[in-house]
mmCIF file of C-alpha atoms and ligand atoms in Angstrom:
data_model
loop_
_atom_site.group_PDB
_atom_site.id
_atom_site.type_symbol
_atom_site.label_atom_id
_atom_site.label_comp_id
_atom_site.label_asym_id
_atom_site.label_seq_id
_atom_site.Cartn_x
_atom_site.Cartn_y
_atom_site.Cartn_z
ATOM 1 C CA MET A 1 30.200 10.308 -7.135
ATOM 2 C CA ARG A 2 27.969 7.285 -6.743
ATOM 3 C CA LYS A 3 26.624 6.616 -3.255
ATOM 4 C CA SER A 4 27.233 3.025 -2.226
ATOM 5 C CA LEU A 5 24.213 0.887 -1.487
ATOM 6 C CA MET A 6 24.565 -1.839 1.130
ATOM 7 C CA ALA A 7 21.524 -4.098 0.816
ATOM 8 C CA GLY A 8 20.354 -6.944 3.022
ATOM 9 C CA ASN A 9 18.171 -9.587 1.391
ATOM 10 C CA TRP A 10 16.523 -11.518 4.187
ATOM 11 C CA LYS A 11 14.975 -14.049 1.785
ATOM 12 C CA MET A 12 12.394 -16.329 3.477
ATOM 13 C CA HIS A 13 13.634 -15.630 6.984
ATOM 14 C CA THR A 14 12.178 -13.818 10.003
ATOM 15 C CA THR A 15 8.795 -13.532 11.587
ATOM 16 C CA ARG A 16 7.623 -9.953 12.149
ATOM 17 C CA GLU A 17 9.086 -10.013 15.635
ATOM 18 C CA ASP A 18 12.484 -11.309 14.460
ATOM 19 C CA ALA A 19 12.472 -8.803 11.627
ATOM 20 C CA CYS A 20 11.843 -5.818 13.891
ATOM 21 C CA ARG A 21 14.533 -6.958 16.287
ATOM 22 C CA LEU A 22 17.018 -7.384 13.450
ATOM 23 C CA ALA A 23 16.107 -4.000 11.946
ATOM 24 C CA GLU A 24 16.605 -2.342 15.326
ATOM 25 C CA GLU A 25 20.011 -3.973 15.698
ATOM 26 C CA VAL A 26 21.005 -2.959 12.177
ATOM 27 C CA MET A 27 20.023 0.633 12.917
ATOM 28 C CA LYS A 28 22.564 0.720 15.716
ATOM 29 C CA HIS A 29 25.265 -0.009 13.156
ATOM 30 C CA CYS A 30 24.052 2.456 10.573
ATOM 31 C CA PRO A 31 26.573 4.953 9.455
ATOM 32 C CA THR A 32 26.194 8.655 9.414
ATOM 33 C CA PHE A 33 28.421 8.700 6.315
ATOM 34 C CA ALA A 34 27.101 10.742 3.437
ATOM 35 C CA ASP A 35 28.606 8.300 0.941
ATOM 36 C CA ARG A 36 26.441 5.251 1.524
ATOM 37 C CA GLU A 37 22.874 4.035 1.875
ATOM 38 C CA VAL A 38 21.416 0.980 3.563
ATOM 39 C CA LEU A 39 18.525 -1.106 2.232
ATOM 40 C CA LEU A 40 16.652 -3.929 3.970
ATOM 41 C CA ALA A 41 14.487 -6.447 2.099
ATOM 42 C CA PRO A 42 12.417 -8.420 4.631
ATOM 43 C CA PRO A 43 9.790 -10.986 3.578
ATOM 44 C CA TYR A 44 6.478 -9.415 2.483
ATOM 45 C CA THR A 45 4.794 -10.120 5.807
ATOM 46 C CA ALA A 46 7.375 -8.004 7.644
ATOM 47 C CA ILE A 47 7.745 -5.050 5.249
ATOM 48 C CA ALA A 48 5.271 -2.853 7.144
ATOM 49 C CA ALA A 49 6.680 -3.716 10.561
ATOM 50 C CA VAL A 50 10.261 -3.085 9.426
ATOM 51 C CA ALA A 51 9.288 0.166 7.697
ATOM 52 C CA GLU A 52 7.734 1.328 10.948
ATOM 53 C CA THR A 53 10.776 0.262 12.957
ATOM 54 C CA VAL A 54 13.192 2.201 10.748
ATOM 55 C CA SER A 55 10.957 5.227 10.118
ATOM 56 C CA GLY A 56 12.826 8.419 10.773
ATOM 57 C CA SER A 57 16.090 6.804 9.642
ATOM 58 C CA ASP A 58 17.474 6.833 6.095
ATOM 59 C CA ILE A 59 17.139 3.066 5.688
ATOM 60 C CA ILE A 60 15.382 2.066 2.475
ATOM 61 C CA VAL A 61 12.866 -0.764 2.813
ATOM 62 C CA SER A 62 12.425 -3.086 -0.158
ATOM 63 C CA SER A 63 10.328 -6.038 -1.239
ATOM 64 C CA GLN A 64 11.998 -9.143 -2.670
ATOM 65 C CA ASN A 65 9.891 -9.138 -5.832
ATOM 66 C CA VAL A 66 7.025 -7.155 -7.323
ATOM 67 C CA CYS A 67 4.235 -7.510 -9.891
ATOM 68 C CA TRP A 68 3.689 -4.951 -12.669
ATOM 69 C CA GLU A 69 -0.028 -4.428 -12.082
ATOM 70 C CA GLU A 70 -1.569 -2.241 -9.432
ATOM 71 C CA GLN A 71 -4.155 -4.902 -8.581
ATOM 72 C CA GLY A 72 -5.996 -7.824 -10.120
ATOM 73 C CA ALA A 73 -6.152 -11.579 -10.500
ATOM 74 C CA PHE A 74 -2.489 -12.374 -9.798
ATOM 75 C CA THR A 75 -2.647 -14.928 -6.980
ATOM 76 C CA GLY A 76 0.486 -14.948 -4.879
ATOM 77 C CA GLU A 77 1.856 -11.651 -6.179
ATOM 78 C CA ILE A 78 2.432 -8.285 -4.538
ATOM 79 C CA SER A 79 1.729 -5.051 -6.395
ATOM 80 C CA PRO A 80 3.981 -1.976 -6.410
ATOM 81 C CA VAL A 81 1.179 -0.040 -4.751
ATOM 82 C CA MET A 82 1.048 -2.596 -1.942
ATOM 83 C CA VAL A 83 4.809 -2.386 -1.452
ATOM 84 C CA LYS A 84 4.510 1.396 -1.150
ATOM 85 C CA ASP A 85 1.471 1.147 1.085
ATOM 86 C CA ALA A 86 3.501 -1.074 3.450
ATOM 87 C CA GLY A 87 6.270 1.539 3.576
ATOM 88 C CA GLY A 88 8.630 0.105 0.955
ATOM 89 C CA SER A 89 10.253 2.128 -1.801
ATOM 90 C CA ALA A 90 12.255 -0.497 -3.682
ATOM 91 C CA ALA A 91 11.975 -4.020 -5.093
ATOM 92 C CA ILE A 92 14.531 -6.727 -5.783
ATOM 93 C CA ILE A 93 13.719 -8.254 -9.181
ATOM 94 C CA GLY A 94 15.088 -11.277 -11.032
ATOM 95 C CA HIS A 95 16.994 -12.770 -8.123
ATOM 96 C CA SER A 96 18.619 -16.043 -9.211
ATOM 97 C CA GLU A 97 16.383 -17.964 -6.799
ATOM 98 C CA ARG A 98 13.367 -16.563 -8.668
ATOM 99 C CA ARG A 99 14.965 -17.468 -11.984
ATOM 100 C CA GLN A 100 16.091 -20.959 -10.987
ATOM 101 C CA LEU A 101 13.507 -22.211 -8.509
ATOM 102 C CA PHE A 102 10.435 -20.388 -9.825
ATOM 103 C CA PHE A 103 11.350 -20.318 -13.515
ATOM 104 C CA GLU A 104 11.067 -16.566 -13.928
ATOM 105 C CA THR A 105 12.096 -15.571 -17.425
ATOM 106 C CA ASP A 106 13.745 -12.412 -18.722
ATOM 107 C CA THR A 107 10.395 -11.372 -20.220
ATOM 108 C CA LEU A 108 8.607 -11.670 -16.894
ATOM 109 C CA ILE A 109 11.458 -9.945 -15.098
ATOM 110 C CA ASN A 110 11.342 -7.094 -17.614
ATOM 111 C CA GLN A 111 7.627 -6.613 -16.895
ATOM 112 C CA ARG A 112 8.411 -6.467 -13.194
ATOM 113 C CA VAL A 113 11.193 -3.901 -13.707
ATOM 114 C CA LYS A 114 8.943 -1.664 -15.797
ATOM 115 C CA GLY A 115 6.096 -2.052 -13.307
ATOM 116 C CA ALA A 116 8.317 -1.089 -10.388
ATOM 117 C CA LEU A 117 9.598 1.977 -12.254
ATOM 118 C CA ASP A 118 6.121 3.041 -13.389
ATOM 119 C CA PHE A 119 5.137 3.188 -9.744
ATOM 120 C CA ASP A 120 8.301 5.034 -8.699
ATOM 121 C CA LEU A 121 9.968 2.184 -6.875
ATOM 122 C CA MET A 122 13.721 1.661 -7.043
ATOM 123 C CA ALA A 123 14.277 -1.511 -9.122
ATOM 124 C CA LEU A 124 17.203 -3.748 -8.156
ATOM 125 C CA LEU A 125 17.667 -5.990 -11.163
ATOM 126 C CA CYS A 126 19.725 -9.105 -10.371
ATOM 127 C CA VAL A 127 21.791 -10.807 -13.043
ATOM 128 C CA GLY A 128 24.442 -13.503 -12.943
ATOM 129 C CA GLU A 129 25.815 -16.591 -14.617
ATOM 130 C CA THR A 130 25.813 -20.196 -13.418
ATOM 131 C CA LEU A 131 29.051 -22.110 -12.987
ATOM 132 C CA THR A 132 28.454 -24.075 -16.202
ATOM 133 C CA GLU A 133 27.897 -20.848 -18.111
ATOM 134 C CA ARG A 134 31.086 -19.331 -16.696
ATOM 135 C CA GLU A 135 33.147 -22.438 -17.388
ATOM 136 C CA SER A 136 31.917 -22.679 -20.956
ATOM 137 C CA GLY A 137 32.911 -19.064 -21.641
ATOM 138 C CA GLN A 138 29.299 -17.818 -21.755
ATOM 139 C CA MET A 139 29.452 -15.396 -18.844
ATOM 140 C CA LEU A 140 29.485 -12.115 -20.746
ATOM 141 C CA ASN A 141 26.814 -13.303 -23.191
ATOM 142 C CA VAL A 142 24.565 -14.361 -20.336
ATOM 143 C CA LEU A 143 24.984 -11.031 -18.552
ATOM 144 C CA GLU A 144 24.368 -9.104 -21.766
ATOM 145 C CA THR A 145 21.188 -11.055 -22.540
ATOM 146 C CA GLN A 146 19.814 -10.718 -19.008
ATOM 147 C CA ILE A 147 20.485 -6.975 -18.982
ATOM 148 C CA ARG A 148 19.279 -6.203 -22.518
ATOM 149 C CA ASN A 149 16.081 -8.168 -21.936
ATOM 150 C CA GLY A 150 15.592 -7.085 -18.349
ATOM 151 C CA LEU A 151 15.842 -3.403 -19.246
ATOM 152 C CA ALA A 152 14.018 -3.518 -22.605
ATOM 153 C CA GLY A 153 11.721 -0.515 -22.919
ATOM 154 C CA VAL A 154 13.131 1.250 -19.848
ATOM 155 C CA ARG A 155 13.689 4.943 -20.588
ATOM 156 C CA ALA A 156 16.991 6.700 -19.907
ATOM 157 C CA GLU A 157 15.381 9.026 -17.375
ATOM 158 C CA GLN A 158 14.065 6.022 -15.423
ATOM 159 C CA MET A 159 17.563 4.586 -15.097
ATOM 160 C CA ALA A 160 18.302 6.816 -12.095
ATOM 161 C CA ARG A 161 16.054 4.433 -10.136
ATOM 162 C CA VAL A 162 17.610 1.252 -11.492
ATOM 163 C CA VAL A 163 20.327 -0.602 -9.606
ATOM 164 C CA ILE A 164 21.920 -3.716 -11.076
ATOM 165 C CA ALA A 165 23.144 -6.476 -8.782
ATOM 166 C CA TYR A 166 25.727 -8.804 -10.271
ATOM 167 C CA GLU A 167 25.322 -12.088 -8.423
ATOM 168 C CA PRO A 168 27.165 -15.085 -9.873
ATOM 169 C CA VAL A 169 24.852 -18.009 -9.125
ATOM 170 C CA TRP A 170 27.780 -20.183 -8.029
ATOM 171 C CA ALA A 171 28.647 -17.670 -5.307
ATOM 172 C CA ILE A 172 25.203 -17.341 -3.723
ATOM 173 C CA GLY A 173 24.924 -19.015 -0.357
ATOM 174 C CA THR A 174 27.909 -21.233 -1.151
ATOM 175 C CA GLY A 175 30.612 -19.405 0.771
ATOM 176 C CA LYS A 176 32.471 -19.018 -2.560
ATOM 177 C CA THR A 177 32.904 -15.358 -3.350
ATOM 178 C CA ALA A 178 33.966 -14.135 -6.769
ATOM 179 C CA SER A 179 37.478 -12.779 -6.492
ATOM 180 C CA LYS A 180 37.712 -9.006 -6.581
ATOM 181 C CA GLU A 181 39.147 -9.291 -10.103
ATOM 182 C CA GLN A 182 36.301 -11.525 -11.322
ATOM 183 C CA ALA A 183 33.712 -9.195 -9.815
ATOM 184 C CA GLN A 184 35.374 -6.068 -11.196
ATOM 185 C CA GLU A 185 35.552 -7.602 -14.676
ATOM 186 C CA ALA A 186 31.814 -8.310 -14.673
ATOM 187 C CA HIS A 187 30.949 -4.895 -13.236
ATOM 188 C CA ALA A 188 33.073 -3.022 -15.774
ATOM 189 C CA PHE A 189 31.432 -5.019 -18.560
ATOM 190 C CA ILE A 190 27.957 -4.177 -17.230
ATOM 191 C CA ARG A 191 28.770 -0.468 -16.983
ATOM 192 C CA GLU A 192 30.095 -0.464 -20.543
ATOM 193 C CA LEU A 193 26.945 -2.216 -21.744
ATOM 194 C CA ILE A 194 24.706 0.323 -19.985
ATOM 195 C CA SER A 195 26.650 3.084 -21.656
ATOM 196 C CA LYS A 196 25.972 1.447 -25.053
ATOM 197 C CA LEU A 197 22.289 0.830 -24.307
ATOM 198 C CA PHE A 198 21.638 4.271 -22.809
ATOM 199 C CA GLU A 199 24.241 7.020 -22.438
ATOM 200 C CA LYS A 200 27.614 7.386 -20.841
ATOM 201 C CA ASN A 201 26.327 9.516 -17.992
ATOM 202 C CA VAL A 202 23.547 6.992 -17.237
ATOM 203 C CA ALA A 203 26.250 4.329 -16.927
ATOM 204 C CA GLU A 204 28.470 6.542 -14.803
ATOM 205 C CA GLN A 205 25.658 7.296 -12.380
ATOM 206 C CA MET A 206 24.258 3.782 -12.152
ATOM 207 C CA ARG A 207 25.034 1.703 -9.106
ATOM 208 C CA ILE A 208 26.178 -1.859 -9.656
ATOM 209 C CA LEU A 209 26.150 -4.059 -6.560
ATOM 210 C CA TYR A 210 28.017 -7.293 -6.066
ATOM 211 C CA GLY A 211 26.239 -10.207 -4.397
ATOM 212 C CA GLY A 212 27.282 -13.735 -3.510
ATOM 213 C CA SER A 213 28.786 -14.654 -0.140
ATOM 214 C CA VAL A 214 29.691 -11.089 0.823
ATOM 215 C CA LYS A 215 31.079 -11.201 4.358
ATOM 216 C CA PRO A 216 32.832 -8.889 6.811
ATOM 217 C CA THR A 217 36.118 -10.456 5.686
ATOM 218 C CA ASN A 218 35.787 -9.745 1.975
ATOM 219 C CA VAL A 219 33.675 -6.602 1.794
ATOM 220 C CA ASP A 220 36.581 -4.140 1.985
ATOM 221 C CA GLU A 221 38.462 -5.541 -0.994
ATOM 222 C CA LEU A 222 35.295 -5.840 -3.065
ATOM 223 C CA MET A 223 34.245 -2.269 -2.261
ATOM 224 C CA ALA A 224 37.711 -1.023 -3.231
ATOM 225 C CA GLN A 225 37.061 -1.988 -6.874
ATOM 226 C CA PRO A 226 36.259 0.998 -9.072
ATOM 227 C CA ASP A 227 32.999 -0.414 -10.496
ATOM 228 C CA ILE A 228 31.598 -2.026 -7.350
ATOM 229 C CA ASP A 229 29.111 0.354 -5.774
ATOM 230 C CA GLY A 230 27.663 -1.777 -3.041
ATOM 231 C CA ALA A 231 26.658 -5.242 -1.963
ATOM 232 C CA LEU A 232 23.550 -7.393 -1.975
ATOM 233 C CA VAL A 233 23.962 -9.590 1.060
ATOM 234 C CA GLY A 234 22.005 -12.721 1.965
ATOM 235 C CA GLY A 235 23.302 -14.923 4.773
ATOM 236 C CA ALA A 236 25.487 -12.316 6.458
ATOM 237 C CA ALA A 237 22.605 -9.813 6.491
ATOM 238 C CA LEU A 238 20.717 -11.967 9.001
ATOM 239 C CA ASP A 239 23.331 -11.245 11.625
ATOM 240 C CA ALA A 240 23.358 -7.607 12.720
ATOM 241 C CA GLU A 241 27.022 -7.682 13.758
ATOM 242 C CA SER A 242 28.134 -9.050 10.396
ATOM 243 C CA PHE A 243 25.866 -6.799 8.379
ATOM 244 C CA GLY A 244 26.947 -3.868 10.536
ATOM 245 C CA ARG A 245 30.554 -4.536 9.642
ATOM 246 C CA ILE A 246 29.596 -4.845 5.960
ATOM 247 C CA ILE A 247 27.751 -1.518 6.024
ATOM 248 C CA ASN A 248 30.764 0.036 7.683
ATOM 249 C CA TYR A 249 33.229 -1.296 5.103
ATOM 250 C CA GLN A 250 36.577 0.431 5.262
ATOM 251 C CA LYS A 251 37.765 2.514 2.395
ATOM 252 C CA ASN A 252 41.358 2.043 1.592
HETATM 253 P P1 PGA B 301 24.480 -14.778 0.091
HETATM 254 O O1 PGA B 301 23.207 -14.359 -0.808
HETATM 255 O O2 PGA B 301 25.099 -13.495 0.588
HETATM 256 O O3 PGA B 301 23.928 -15.631 1.167
HETATM 257 O O4 PGA B 301 25.423 -15.507 -0.825
HETATM 258 C C1 PGA B 301 23.256 -13.260 -1.673
HETATM 259 C C2 PGA B 301 21.939 -13.107 -2.367
HETATM 260 O O5 PGA B 301 21.307 -14.110 -2.693
HETATM 261 O O6 PGA B 301 21.465 -11.984 -2.637
#
């Protein structure tokens, strides 16, 4: 049985004070269920404050990106050691905003994934097609390329700390969610690919999250799909009530 992972990506929102308040509110909604985990990814400046706020709870604190080196001349980057030092234990990598707005390539993203894993962080690798790619029938090719390249050189035993987030670019922040069928199709394809690239049991144990306009109103049907193991939530994660409802999705 895979534990679900309900992740909030706060993007470039919240001062330290806002972040602590939001984390405290989220904690009030946190389940005692044994079948799910909660992850919060505040901006770098608030990682330490949020980690302190949630200490003693099971909430996982994550960065929104990570470098592969422990330290050095990498202006503007954050190292895996720094993430851990601030109280984080995970990193989101390859988010579509990094790919599209900051031109991060699969090669760079692969270095980040390997760096995160080398330093024992959980790596949340984001993949997803644009609308043009989907409409021109390229979706599966795009996902395959992003995953093959993103996970190149990752060892099977490291895969226990890898989570893939399928986030169709056209669904992020647009209010347009992939239908449960569209999401399930992509997730099943990703699991099959992981089983080809690694082993069947690696694929069966790996969590695949859906992201892109997840809301209280659509989380239940998405989470009811056999290959959807959680959600990566942007906008709705900034509101504790909404995120609380998402964490507490109903099983049918
Ligand atoms: P959204 O963002 O929920 O606001 O669509 C998701 C994400 O970017 O991870």
